C-alpha positions as a printed NumPy array, in Angstrom:
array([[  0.895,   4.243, -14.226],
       [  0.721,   1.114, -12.203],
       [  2.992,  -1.705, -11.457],
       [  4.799,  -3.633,  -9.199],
       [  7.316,  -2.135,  -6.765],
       [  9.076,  -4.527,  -5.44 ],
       [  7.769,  -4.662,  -1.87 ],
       [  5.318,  -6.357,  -0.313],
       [  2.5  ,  -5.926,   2.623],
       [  2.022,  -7.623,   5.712],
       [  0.061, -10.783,   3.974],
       [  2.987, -11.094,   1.173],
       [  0.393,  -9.243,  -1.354],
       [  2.535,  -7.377,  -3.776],
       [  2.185,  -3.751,  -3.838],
       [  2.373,  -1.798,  -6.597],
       [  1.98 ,   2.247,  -7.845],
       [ -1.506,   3.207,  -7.503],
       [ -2.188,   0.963,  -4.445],
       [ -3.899,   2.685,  -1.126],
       [ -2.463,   1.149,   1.468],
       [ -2.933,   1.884,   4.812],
       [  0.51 ,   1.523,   8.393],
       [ -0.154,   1.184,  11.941],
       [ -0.148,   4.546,  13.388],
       [ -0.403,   3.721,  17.04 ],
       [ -3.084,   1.742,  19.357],
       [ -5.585,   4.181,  21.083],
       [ -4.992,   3.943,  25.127],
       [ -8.94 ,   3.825,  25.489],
       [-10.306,   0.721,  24.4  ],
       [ -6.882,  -0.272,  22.813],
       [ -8.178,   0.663,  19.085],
       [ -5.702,   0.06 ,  16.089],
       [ -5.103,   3.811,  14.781],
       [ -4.404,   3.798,  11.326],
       [ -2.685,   5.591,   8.795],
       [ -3.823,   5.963,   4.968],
       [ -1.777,   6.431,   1.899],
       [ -0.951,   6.306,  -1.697],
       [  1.726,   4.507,  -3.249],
       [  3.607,   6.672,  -6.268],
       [  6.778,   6.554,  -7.912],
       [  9.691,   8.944,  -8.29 ],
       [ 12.07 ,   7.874, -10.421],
       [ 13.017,   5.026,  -9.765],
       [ 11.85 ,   5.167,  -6.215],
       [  8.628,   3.96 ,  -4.588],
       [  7.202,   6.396,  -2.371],
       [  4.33 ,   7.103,  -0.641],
       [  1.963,  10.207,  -0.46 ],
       [ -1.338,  11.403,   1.053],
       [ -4.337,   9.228,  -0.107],
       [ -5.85 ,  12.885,  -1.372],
       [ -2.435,  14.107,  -2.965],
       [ -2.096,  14.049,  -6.683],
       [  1.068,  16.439,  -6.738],
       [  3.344,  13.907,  -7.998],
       [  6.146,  15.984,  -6.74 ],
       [  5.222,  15.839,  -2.868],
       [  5.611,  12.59 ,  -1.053],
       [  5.724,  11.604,   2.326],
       [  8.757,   9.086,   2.391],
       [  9.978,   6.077,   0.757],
       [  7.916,   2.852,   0.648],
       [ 10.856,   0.818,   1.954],
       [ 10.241,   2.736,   5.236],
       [  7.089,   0.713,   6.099],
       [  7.038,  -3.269,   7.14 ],
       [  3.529,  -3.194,   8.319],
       [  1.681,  -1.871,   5.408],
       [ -1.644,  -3.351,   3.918],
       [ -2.994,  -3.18 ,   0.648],
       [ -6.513,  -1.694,   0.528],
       [ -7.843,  -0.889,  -2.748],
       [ -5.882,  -0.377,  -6.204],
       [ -6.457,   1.885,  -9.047],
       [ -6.34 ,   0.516, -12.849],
       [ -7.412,  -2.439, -14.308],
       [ -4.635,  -5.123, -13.493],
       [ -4.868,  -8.394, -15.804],
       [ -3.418, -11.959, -15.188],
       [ -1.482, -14.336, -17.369],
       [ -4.718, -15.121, -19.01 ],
       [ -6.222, -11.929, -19.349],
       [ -8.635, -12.002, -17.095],
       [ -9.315,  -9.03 , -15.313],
       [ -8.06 ,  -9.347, -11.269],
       [ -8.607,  -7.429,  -7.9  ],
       [ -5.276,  -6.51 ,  -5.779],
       [ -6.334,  -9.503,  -3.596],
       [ -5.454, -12.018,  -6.686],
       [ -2.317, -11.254,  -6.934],
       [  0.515, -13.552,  -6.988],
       [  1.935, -13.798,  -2.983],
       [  5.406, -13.89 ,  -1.986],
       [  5.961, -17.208,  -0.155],
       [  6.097, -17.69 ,   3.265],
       [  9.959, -18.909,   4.293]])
């Protein structure tokens, strides 16, 4: 099941169930590399959480989505169509404004 969640990523790209998104984890004192941190947005209920990328229990989650402001939208799963019904990547999606 996909669809939107409510929240959105760093760039104002919706996210929605299905999504892989991927948080800042912590900068790497060697070289001052961006760690990263990988997962997969799910529902429960009428919650958005997030799990493992390689989790399909859909009773095991991490923590809830509202937990993370510095998420990024990777890759989706499904096919998501516009108002036209033309088929669209994750990156066409409609963007929150910037205030």
């Amino acid at each position: 099941m996909t669809g939107p969640t409510g929240f959105y990523d760093a760039s104002g790209i919706p996210i929605h169930v299905g999504d892989l998104i991927r948080v800042k984890h912590f900068q790497h004192r060697r070289g001052r590399r961006q760690m990263w941190l990988y997962f997969r947005v799910a529902h429960n209920g009428h919650r958005a959480i997030i799990q493992n990328w390689d989790n399909l229990d859909a009773d095991s989650r991490q923590c809830n989505l509202e937990s993370f402001n510095t998420a990024e939208v990777l890759a989706h799963s499904g096919t998501e169509r516009n108002e036209r019904g033309e088929v669209m990547t994750f990156n066409e999606r409609k963007r929150k404004a910037k205030s």
